[in-house]
PDB file of C-alpha atoms in Angstrom:
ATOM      1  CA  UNK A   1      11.806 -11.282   9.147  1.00 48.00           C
ATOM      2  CA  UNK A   2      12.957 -10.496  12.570  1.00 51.00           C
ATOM      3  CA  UNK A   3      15.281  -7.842  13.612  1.00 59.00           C
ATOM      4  CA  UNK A   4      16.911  -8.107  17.035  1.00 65.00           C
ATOM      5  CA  UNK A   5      16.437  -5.649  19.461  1.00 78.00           C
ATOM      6  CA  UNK A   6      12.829  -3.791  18.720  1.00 79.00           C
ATOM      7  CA  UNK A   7      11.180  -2.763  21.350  1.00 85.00           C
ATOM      8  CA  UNK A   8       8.239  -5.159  21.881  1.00 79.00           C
ATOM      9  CA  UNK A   9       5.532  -5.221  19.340  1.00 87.00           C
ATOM     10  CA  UNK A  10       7.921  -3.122  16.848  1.00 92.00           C
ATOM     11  CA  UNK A  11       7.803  -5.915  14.796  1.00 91.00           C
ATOM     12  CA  UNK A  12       4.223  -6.625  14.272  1.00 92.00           C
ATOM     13  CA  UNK A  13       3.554  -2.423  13.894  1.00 93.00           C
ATOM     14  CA  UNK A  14       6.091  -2.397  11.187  1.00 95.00           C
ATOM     15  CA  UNK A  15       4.608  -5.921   9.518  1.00 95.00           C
ATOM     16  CA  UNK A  16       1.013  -4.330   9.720  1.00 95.00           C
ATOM     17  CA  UNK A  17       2.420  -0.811   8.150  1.00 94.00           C
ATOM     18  CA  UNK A  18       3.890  -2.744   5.199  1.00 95.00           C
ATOM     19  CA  UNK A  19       0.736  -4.772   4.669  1.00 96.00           C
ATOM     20  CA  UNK A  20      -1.459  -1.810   4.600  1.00 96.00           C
ATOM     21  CA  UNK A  21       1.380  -0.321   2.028  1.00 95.00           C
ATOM     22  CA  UNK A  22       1.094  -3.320  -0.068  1.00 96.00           C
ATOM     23  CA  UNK A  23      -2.635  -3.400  -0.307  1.00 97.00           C
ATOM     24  CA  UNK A  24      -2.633   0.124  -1.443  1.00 97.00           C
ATOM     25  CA  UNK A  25      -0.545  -0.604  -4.274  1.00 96.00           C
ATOM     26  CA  UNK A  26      -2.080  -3.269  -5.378  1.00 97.00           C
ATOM     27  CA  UNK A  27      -5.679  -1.742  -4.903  1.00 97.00           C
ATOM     28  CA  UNK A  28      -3.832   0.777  -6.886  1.00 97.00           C
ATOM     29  CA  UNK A  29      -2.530  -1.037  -9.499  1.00 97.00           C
ATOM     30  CA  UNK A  30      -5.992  -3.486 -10.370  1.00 96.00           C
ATOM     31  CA  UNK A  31      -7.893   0.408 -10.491  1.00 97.00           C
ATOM     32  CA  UNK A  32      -4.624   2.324 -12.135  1.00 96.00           C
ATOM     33  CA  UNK A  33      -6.942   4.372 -14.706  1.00 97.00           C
ATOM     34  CA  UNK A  34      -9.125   5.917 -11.805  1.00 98.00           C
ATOM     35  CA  UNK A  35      -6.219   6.458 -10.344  1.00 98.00           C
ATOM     36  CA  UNK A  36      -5.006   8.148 -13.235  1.00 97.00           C
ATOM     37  CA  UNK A  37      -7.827  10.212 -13.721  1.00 98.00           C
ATOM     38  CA  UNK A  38      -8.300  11.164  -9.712  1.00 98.00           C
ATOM     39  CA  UNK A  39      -4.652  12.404 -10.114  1.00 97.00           C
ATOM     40  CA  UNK A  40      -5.095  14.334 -13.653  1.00 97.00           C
ATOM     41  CA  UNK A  41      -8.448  15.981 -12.377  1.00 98.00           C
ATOM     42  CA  UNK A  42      -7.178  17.128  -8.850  1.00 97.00           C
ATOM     43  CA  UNK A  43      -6.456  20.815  -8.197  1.00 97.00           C
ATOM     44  CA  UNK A  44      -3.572  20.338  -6.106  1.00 97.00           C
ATOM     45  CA  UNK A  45      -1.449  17.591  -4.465  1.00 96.00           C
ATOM     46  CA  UNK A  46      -4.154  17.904  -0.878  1.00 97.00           C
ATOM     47  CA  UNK A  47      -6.407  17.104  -3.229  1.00 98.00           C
ATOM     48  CA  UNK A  48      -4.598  14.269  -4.973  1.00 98.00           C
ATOM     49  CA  UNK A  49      -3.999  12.391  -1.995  1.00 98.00           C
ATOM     50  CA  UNK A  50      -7.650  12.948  -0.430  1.00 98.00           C
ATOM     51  CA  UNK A  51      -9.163  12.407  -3.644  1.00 98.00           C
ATOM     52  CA  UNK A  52      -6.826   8.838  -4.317  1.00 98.00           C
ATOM     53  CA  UNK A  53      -7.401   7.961  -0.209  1.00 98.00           C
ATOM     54  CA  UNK A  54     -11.294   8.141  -1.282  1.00 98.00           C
ATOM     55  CA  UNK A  55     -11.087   6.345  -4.156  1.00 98.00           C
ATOM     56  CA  UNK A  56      -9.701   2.916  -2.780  1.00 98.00           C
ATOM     57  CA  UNK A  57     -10.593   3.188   0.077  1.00 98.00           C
ATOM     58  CA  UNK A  58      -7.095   4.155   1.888  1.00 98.00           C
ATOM     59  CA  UNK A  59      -5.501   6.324   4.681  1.00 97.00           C
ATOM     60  CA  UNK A  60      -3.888   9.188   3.306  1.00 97.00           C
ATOM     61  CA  UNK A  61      -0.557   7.992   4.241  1.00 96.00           C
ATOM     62  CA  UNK A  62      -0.946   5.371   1.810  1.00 97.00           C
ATOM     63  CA  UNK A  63      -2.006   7.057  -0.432  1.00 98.00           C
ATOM     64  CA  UNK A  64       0.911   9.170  -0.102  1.00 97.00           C
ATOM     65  CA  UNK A  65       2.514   5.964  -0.864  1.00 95.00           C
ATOM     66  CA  UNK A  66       0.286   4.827  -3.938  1.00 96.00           C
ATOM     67  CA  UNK A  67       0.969   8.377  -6.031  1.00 97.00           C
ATOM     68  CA  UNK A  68       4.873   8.063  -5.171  1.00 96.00           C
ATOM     69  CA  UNK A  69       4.883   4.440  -6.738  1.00 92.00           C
ATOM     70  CA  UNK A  70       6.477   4.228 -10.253  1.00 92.00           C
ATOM     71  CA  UNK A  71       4.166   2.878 -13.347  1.00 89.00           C
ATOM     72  CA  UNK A  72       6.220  -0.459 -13.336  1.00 90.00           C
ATOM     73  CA  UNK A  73       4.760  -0.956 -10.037  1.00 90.00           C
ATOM     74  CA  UNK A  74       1.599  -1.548 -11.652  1.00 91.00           C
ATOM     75  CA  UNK A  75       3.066  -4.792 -13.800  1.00 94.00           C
ATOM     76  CA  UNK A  76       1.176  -8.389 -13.414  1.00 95.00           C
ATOM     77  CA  UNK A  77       4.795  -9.351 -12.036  1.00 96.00           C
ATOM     78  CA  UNK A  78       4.902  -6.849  -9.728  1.00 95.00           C
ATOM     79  CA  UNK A  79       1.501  -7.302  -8.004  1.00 95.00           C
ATOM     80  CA  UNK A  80       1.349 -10.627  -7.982  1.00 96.00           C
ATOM     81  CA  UNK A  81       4.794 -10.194  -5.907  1.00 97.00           C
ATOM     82  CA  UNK A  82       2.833  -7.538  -3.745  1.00 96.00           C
ATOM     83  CA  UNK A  83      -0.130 -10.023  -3.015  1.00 97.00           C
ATOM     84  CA  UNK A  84       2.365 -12.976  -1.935  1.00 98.00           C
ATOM     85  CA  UNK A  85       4.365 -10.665   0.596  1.00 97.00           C
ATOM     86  CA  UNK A  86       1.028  -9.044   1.605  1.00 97.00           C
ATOM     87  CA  UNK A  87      -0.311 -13.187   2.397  1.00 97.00           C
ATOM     88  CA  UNK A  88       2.684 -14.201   4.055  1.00 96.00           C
ATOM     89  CA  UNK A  89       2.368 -11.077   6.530  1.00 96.00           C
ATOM     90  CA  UNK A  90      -0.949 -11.558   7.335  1.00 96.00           C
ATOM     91  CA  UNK A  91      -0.550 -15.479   7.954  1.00 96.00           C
ATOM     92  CA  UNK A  92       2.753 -14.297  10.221  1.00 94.00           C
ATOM     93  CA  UNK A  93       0.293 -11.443  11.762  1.00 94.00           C
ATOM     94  CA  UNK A  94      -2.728 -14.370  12.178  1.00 93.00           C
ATOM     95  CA  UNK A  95      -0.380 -15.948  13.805  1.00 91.00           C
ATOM     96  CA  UNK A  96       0.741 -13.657  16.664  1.00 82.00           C
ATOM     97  CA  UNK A  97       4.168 -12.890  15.477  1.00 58.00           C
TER      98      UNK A  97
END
């Protein structure tokens, strides 16, 4: 999972953004009918993201990234693939890496 050449600490920053992105989805994904209805009943897409950032408990940036998601996402499959990559970057980010 390394890339050569980052800057120090790039590595980490970008392992802890795609951990937070892979809890949101599958926070997403185990509530996908509030979701659903946070989405249907919101006035405009401010609201949307705000409204889904409230609801599980996410940044807004991620929640950016939870309403861009495709249904598919929301597959067993799928999140159980989400929950292993989101367990091996926290062990590597335990870890110091």
């Amino acid at each position: 999972m390394s890339d050569a050449g980052l800057p120090p600490g790039e590595e980490q920053r970008r392992m802890r953004l795609r951990l937070s992105i892979l809890e949101a989805s599958v926070l997403a994904a185990e509530r996908r009918e509030e979701v659903i209805e946070a989405v249907a009943e919101a006035a405009d897409p401010k609201e949307t993201r705000r409204s889904v950032a409230q609801l599980l408990g996410i940044t807004e940036d991620d929640a950016s990234g939870v309403l861009d998601l495709r249904v598919r996402h929301f597959s067993q499959a799928n999140v159980a693939q989400h929950r292993n990559e989101a367990e091996v970057l926290r062990d590597l980010l335990e870890r110091g890496r």
